[in-house]
Coordinates of C-alpha atoms in Angstrom, one line a residue:
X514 CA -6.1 -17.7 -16.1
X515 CA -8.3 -19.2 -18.8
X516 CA -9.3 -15.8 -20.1
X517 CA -5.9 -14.6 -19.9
X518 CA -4.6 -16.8 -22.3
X519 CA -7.7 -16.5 -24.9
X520 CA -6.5 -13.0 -24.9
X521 CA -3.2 -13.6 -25.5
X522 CA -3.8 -16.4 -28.5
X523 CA -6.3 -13.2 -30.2
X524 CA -3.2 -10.8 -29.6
X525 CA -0.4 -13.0 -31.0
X526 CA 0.0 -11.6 -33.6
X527 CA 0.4 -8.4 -32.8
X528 CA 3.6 -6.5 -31.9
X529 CA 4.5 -7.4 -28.3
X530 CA 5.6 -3.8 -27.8
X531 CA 6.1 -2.4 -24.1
X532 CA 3.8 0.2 -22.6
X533 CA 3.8 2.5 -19.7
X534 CA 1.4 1.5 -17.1
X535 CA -1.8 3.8 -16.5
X536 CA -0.6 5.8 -19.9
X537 CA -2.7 7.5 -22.5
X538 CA -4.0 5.4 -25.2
X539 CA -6.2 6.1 -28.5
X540 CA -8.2 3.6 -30.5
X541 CA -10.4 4.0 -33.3
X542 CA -13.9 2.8 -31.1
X543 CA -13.3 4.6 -27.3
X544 CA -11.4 7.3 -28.5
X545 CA -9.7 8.4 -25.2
X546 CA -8.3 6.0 -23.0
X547 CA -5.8 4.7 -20.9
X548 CA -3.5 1.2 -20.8
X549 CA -4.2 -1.0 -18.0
X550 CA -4.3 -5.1 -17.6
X551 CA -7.4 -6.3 -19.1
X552 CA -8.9 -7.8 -16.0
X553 CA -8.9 -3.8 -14.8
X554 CA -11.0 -3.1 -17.9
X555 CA -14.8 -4.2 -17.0
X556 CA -16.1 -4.5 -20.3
X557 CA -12.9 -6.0 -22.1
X558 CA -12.8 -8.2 -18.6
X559 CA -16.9 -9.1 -19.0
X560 CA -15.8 -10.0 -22.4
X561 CA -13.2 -12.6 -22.3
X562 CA -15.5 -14.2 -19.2
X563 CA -18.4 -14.7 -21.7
X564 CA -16.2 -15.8 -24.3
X565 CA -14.8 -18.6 -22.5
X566 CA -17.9 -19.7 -21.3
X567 CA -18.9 -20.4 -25.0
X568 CA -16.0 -21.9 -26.0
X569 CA -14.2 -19.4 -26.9
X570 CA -15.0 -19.1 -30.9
X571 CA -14.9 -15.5 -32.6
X572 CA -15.3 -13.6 -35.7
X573 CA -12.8 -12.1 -37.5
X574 CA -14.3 -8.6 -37.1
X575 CA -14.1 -9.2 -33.6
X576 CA -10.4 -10.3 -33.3
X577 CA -9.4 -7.6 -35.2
X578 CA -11.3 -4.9 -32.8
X579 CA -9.9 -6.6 -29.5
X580 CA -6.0 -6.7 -31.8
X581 CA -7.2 -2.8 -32.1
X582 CA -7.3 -2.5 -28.3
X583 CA -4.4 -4.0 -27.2
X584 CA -1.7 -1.6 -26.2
X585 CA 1.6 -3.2 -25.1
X586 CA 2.9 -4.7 -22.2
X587 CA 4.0 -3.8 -18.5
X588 CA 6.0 -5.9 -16.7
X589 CA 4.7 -9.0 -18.3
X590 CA 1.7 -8.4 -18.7
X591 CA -0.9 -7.5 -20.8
X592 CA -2.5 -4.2 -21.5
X593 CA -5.8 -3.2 -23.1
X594 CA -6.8 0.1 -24.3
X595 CA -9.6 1.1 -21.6
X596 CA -12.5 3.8 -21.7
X597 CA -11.3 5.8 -18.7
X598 CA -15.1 5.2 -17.0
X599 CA -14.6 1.7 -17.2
X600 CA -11.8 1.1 -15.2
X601 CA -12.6 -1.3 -12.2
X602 CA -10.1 -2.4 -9.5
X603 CA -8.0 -5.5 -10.3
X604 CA -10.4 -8.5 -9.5
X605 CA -7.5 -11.1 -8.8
X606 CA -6.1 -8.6 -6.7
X607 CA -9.2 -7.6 -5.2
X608 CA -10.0 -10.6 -4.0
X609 CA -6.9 -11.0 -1.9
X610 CA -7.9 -7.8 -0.6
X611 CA -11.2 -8.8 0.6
X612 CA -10.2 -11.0 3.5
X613 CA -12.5 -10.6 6.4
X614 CA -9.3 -11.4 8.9
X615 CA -8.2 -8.1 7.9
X616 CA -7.7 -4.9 10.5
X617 CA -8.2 -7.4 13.5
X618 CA -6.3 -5.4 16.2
X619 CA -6.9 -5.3 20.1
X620 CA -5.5 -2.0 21.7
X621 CA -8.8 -0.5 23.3
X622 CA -7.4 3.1 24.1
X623 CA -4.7 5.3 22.3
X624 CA -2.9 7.4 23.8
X625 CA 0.0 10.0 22.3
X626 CA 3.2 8.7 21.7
X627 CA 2.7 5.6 23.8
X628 CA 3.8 2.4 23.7
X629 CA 1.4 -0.3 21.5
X630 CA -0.5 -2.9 23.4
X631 CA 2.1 -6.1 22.5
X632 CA 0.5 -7.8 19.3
X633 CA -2.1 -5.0 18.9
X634 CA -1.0 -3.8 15.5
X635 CA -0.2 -6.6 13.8
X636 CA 0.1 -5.5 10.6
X637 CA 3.4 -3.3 11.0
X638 CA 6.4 -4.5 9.2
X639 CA 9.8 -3.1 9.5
X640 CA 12.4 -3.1 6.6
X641 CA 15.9 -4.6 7.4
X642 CA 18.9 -2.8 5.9
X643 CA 22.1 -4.4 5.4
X644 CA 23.9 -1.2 7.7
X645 CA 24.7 -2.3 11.4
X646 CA 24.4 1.1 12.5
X647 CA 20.8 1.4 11.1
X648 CA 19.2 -1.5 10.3
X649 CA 15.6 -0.2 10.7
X650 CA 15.1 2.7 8.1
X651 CA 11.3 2.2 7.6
X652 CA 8.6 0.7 8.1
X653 CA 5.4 -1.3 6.0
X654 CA 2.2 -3.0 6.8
X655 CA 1.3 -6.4 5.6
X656 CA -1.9 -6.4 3.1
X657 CA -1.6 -9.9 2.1
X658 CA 0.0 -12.7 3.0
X659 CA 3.0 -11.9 0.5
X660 CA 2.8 -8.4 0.2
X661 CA 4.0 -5.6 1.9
X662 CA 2.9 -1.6 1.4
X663 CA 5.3 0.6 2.1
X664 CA 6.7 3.9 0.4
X665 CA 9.3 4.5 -2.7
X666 CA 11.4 6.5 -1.2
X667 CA 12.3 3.6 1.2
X668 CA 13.7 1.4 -1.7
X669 CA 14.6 3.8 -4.5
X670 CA 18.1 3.3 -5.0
X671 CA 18.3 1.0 -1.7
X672 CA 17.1 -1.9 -3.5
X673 CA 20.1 -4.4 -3.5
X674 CA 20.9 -3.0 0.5
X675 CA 17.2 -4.3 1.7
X676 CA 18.0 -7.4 3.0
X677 CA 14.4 -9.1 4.7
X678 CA 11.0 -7.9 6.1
X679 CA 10.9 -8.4 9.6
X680 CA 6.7 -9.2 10.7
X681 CA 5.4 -9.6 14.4
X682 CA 7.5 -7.1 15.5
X683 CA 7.1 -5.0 18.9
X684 CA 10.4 -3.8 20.8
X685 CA 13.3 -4.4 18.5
X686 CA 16.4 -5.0 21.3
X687 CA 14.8 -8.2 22.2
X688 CA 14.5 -11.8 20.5
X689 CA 11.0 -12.6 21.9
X690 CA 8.4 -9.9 23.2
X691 CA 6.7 -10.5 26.6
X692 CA 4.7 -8.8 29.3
X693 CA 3.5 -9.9 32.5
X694 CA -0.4 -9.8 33.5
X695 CA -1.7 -10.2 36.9
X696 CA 2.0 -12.1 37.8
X697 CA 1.7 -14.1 34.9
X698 CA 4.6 -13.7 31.5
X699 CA 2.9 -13.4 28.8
X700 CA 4.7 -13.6 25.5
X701 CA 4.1 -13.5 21.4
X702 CA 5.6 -15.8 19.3
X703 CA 9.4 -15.6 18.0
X704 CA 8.8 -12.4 14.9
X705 CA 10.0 -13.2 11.6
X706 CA 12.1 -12.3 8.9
X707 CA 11.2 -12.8 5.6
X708 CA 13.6 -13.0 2.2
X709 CA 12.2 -10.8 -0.8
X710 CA 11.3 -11.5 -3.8
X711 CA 9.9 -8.5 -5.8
X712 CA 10.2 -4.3 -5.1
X713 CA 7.0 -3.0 -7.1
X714 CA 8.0 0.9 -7.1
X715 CA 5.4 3.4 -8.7
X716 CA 6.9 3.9 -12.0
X717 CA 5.7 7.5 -11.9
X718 CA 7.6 7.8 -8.7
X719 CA 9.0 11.4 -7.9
X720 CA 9.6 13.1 -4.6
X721 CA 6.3 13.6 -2.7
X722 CA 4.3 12.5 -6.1
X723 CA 3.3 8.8 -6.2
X724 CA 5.5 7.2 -3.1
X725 CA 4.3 4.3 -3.2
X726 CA 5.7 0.8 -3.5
X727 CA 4.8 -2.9 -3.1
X728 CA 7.5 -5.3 -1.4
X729 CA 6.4 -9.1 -3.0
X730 CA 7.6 -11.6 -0.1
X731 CA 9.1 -14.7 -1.3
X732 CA 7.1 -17.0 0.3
X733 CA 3.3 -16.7 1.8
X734 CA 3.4 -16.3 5.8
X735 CA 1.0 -17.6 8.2
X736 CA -1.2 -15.6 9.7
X737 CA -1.0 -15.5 13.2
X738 CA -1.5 -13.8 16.3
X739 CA 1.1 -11.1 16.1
X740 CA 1.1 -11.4 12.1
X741 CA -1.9 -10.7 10.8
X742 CA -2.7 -8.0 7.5
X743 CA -4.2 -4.7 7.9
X744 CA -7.0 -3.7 5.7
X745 CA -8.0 -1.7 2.7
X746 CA -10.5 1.1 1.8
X747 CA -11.7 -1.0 -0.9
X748 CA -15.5 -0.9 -0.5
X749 CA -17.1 2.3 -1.7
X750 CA -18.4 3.4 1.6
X751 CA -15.0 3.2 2.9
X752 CA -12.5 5.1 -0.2
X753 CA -14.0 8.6 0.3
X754 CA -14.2 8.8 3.6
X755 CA -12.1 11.4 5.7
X756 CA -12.0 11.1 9.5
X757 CA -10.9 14.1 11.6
X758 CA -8.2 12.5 13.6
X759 CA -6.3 8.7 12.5
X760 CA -3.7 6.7 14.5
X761 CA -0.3 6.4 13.7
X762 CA 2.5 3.6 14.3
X763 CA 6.1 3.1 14.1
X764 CA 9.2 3.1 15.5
X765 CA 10.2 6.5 14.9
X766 CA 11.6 9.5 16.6
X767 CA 10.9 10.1 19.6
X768 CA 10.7 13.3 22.0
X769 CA 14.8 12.8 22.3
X770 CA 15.2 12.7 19.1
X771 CA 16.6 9.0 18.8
X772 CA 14.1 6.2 17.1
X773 CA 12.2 4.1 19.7
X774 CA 12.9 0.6 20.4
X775 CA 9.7 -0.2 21.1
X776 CA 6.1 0.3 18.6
X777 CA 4.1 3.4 19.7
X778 CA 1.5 5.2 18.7
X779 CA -0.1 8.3 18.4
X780 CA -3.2 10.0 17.4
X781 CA -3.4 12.8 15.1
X782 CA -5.4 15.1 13.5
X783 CA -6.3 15.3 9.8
X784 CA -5.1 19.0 8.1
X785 CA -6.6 20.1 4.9
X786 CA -4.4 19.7 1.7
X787 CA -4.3 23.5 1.5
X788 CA -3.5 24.4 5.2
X789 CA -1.3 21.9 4.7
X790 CA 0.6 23.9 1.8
X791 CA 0.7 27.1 3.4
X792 CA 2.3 25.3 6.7
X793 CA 4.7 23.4 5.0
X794 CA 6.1 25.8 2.0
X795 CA 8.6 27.9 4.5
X796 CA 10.1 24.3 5.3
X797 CA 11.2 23.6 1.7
X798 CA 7.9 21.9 0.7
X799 CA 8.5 23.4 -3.3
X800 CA 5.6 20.7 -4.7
X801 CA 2.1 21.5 -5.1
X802 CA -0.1 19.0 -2.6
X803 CA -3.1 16.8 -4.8
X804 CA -5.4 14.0 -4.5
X805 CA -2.4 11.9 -4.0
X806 CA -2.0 13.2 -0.5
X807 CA -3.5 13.7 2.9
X808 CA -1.8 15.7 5.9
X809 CA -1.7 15.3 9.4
X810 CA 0.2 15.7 12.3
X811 CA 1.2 19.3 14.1
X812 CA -0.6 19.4 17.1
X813 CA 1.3 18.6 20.9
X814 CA 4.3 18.0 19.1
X815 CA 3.0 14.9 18.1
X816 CA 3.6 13.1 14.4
X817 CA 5.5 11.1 12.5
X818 CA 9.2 10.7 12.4
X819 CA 12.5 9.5 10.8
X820 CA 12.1 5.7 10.9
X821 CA 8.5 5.8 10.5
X822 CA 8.5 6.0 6.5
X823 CA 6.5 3.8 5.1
X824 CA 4.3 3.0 7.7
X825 CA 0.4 3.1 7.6
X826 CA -1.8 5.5 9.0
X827 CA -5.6 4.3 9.6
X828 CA -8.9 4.4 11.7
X829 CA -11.1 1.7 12.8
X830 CA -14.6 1.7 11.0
X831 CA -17.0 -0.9 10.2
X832 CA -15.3 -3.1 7.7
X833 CA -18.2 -5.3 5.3
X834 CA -20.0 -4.8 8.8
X835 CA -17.2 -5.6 10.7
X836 CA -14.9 -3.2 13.5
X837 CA -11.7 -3.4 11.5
X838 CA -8.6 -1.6 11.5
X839 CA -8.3 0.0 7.9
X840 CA -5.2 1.7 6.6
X841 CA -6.0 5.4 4.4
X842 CA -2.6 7.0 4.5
X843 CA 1.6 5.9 3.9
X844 CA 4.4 8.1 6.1
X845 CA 5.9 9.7 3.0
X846 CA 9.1 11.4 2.4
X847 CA 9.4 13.7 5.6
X848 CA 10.9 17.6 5.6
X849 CA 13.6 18.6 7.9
X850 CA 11.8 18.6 10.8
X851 CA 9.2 16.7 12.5
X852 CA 6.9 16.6 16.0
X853 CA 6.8 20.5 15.3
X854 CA 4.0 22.3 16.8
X855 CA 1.5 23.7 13.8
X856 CA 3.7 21.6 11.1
X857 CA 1.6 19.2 9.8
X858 CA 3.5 15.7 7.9
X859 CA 2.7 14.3 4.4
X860 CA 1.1 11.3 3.7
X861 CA 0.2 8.4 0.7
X862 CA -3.6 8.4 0.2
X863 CA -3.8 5.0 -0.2
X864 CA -7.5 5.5 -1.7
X865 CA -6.3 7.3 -4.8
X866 CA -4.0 4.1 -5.4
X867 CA -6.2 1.1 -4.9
X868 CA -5.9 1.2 -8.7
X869 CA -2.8 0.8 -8.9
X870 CA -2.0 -1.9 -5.8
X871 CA -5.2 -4.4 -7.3
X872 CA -3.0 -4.3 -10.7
X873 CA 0.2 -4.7 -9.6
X874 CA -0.5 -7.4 -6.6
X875 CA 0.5 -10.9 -8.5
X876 CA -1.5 -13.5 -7.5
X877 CA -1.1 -16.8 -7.9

């Protein structure tokens, strides 16, 4: 926090004006750039680190340049004029993210469209809606132990109707979760709801473009047996990486068309952006597919469903050289129909938002 406010004393005296998050920006020394928090900015970030170190003392010249950089506010925050190239993931952020308890999970075998082993995906969060004839919209995982990932199009315009975040989860018609093993009840602990304190909604939000969204928690849970977070691409081995089938979860749709009370899971395949396009356009998808996305789904009438918005999508890889569960893709906005044979759904690529999460994760 120290460097935070030396940066704020040097930029005091200029005009607090607001900016757009992620927007263009021009300065006399980079040219080029774009407006993100300063810790996001590696050499502005390598900077202040030094400068504190030494006590902080600067010249005039050099006030004036970093005065030159700064380029508004965003929800609080301060924003710094960054050459594109330079842009690093949010360290405070980051380092919430890097949590080796992440992706723990324990179902050995997945099978289409079955039940989850009880506790096995321990990351899934459902949204509670203040409507007693359907209080479970959508669905989130748990990345931290105050936030929730989720998609936009679950809070936009529902925002004062979200009521909680219900974690540890597994069949929804019963207080308390239990199975029996060789004669003996097993059970997970009571699930819990948790109040809200923040929606984080991608301010570039629009239809199948950027769904994305942060819920803030309003206290830190406990990690536990059936609550535990789900990891992050976050290492570079992991971001690019494309796997030819992932696993799905959620409470969804099911084969008679009602949601399910109970978490399942499916596998399915991974469809190229383009495929994806061509397979989609007939069923009203007008928007042009990008980086932002990845498709799957469309094969033994197997995919995500109504109710399953917002949840994750993942594989298990080695994680810092560790099995983990990690999460690449968000169940965005859905067409009009879904578990259609050859129709693939649309998710989040939650690799082309790291960015964005590290920055917008408040840490304290």
């Amino acid at each position: 926090m120290i460097i935070l406010s030396t940066f704020v004393l040097i930029i005091s005296l200029v005009s607090q004006s607001l900016c757009e998050y992620g927007s263009e920006c021009k300065t006399p020394s980079i040219g080029e750039g774009i407006c993100v928090p300063i810790r996001s900015c590696k050499p502005a970030y390598d900077y202040f680190t030094r400068l504190t170190q030494t006590g902080g003392n600067i010249s005039d010249s050099e006030r004036l340049h970093i005065q030159n950089l700064h380029c508004g506010t965003f929800r609080g925050v301060h924003h710094i004029c960054c050459d594109p190239a330079e842009v690093q993931l949010n360290p405070d952020g980051l380092s919430v993210l890097q949590n080796q308890k992440c992706g723990i999970y324990t179902t050995d075998k997945v099978t289409n469209g079955f039940e989850a082993r009880l506790s096995g995906f321990p990351w899934m969060a459902l949204l509670i809606y203040d409507d007693e004839s359907n209080p479970y919209k959508c669905a989130g995982s748990l990345i931290s132990q105050q936030h929730v990932l989720t998609a936009a199009h679950c809070i936009r315009g529902r925002e004062s109707t979200i009521i909680a975040i219900r974690l540890g989860e597994h069949r929804k018609s019963t207080t308390r979760d239990c199975f029996t093993l060789m004669e003996q009840e097993k059970c997970a602990p009571p699930v819990e709801d948790i109040g809200i304190e923040e929606f984080i909604l991608h301010s570039n939000y629009r239809g199948v473009y950027n769904d994305i969204a942060l819920v803030r928690l309003n206290r830190k849970v406990e990690f536990k047996e059936h609550i535990k977070p789900i990891c992050l691409p976050i290492y570079d081995n992991l971001r690019t990486k494309l796997y030819e089938r992932y696993i799905i979860s959620g409470w969804g749709g099911t084969e008679t068309g009602n949601s399910s009370d109970v978490l399942r899971i499916a596998v399915v395949p991974r469809v190229e952006t383009a495929s994806c396009q061509v397979q989609l356009q007939p069923w009203g998808l007008l928007n042009e597919l990008n980086e932002q996305h990845l498709c799957a789904g469309g094969e033994n009438l197997v995919d995500s469903c109504k109710g399953d918005s917002g949840g994750p999508m993942g594989f298990g890889d080695l994680y810092n050289g560790r099995p983990r569960f990690i999460q690449y893709g968000i169940v965005s906005v859905g067409l009009l129909k879904c578990g259609v044979e050859n129709l693939s759904g649309i998710y989040v690529n939650v690799s082309n938002y790291l960015q964005w999460i590290t920055d917008h994760m408040r840490v304290e």
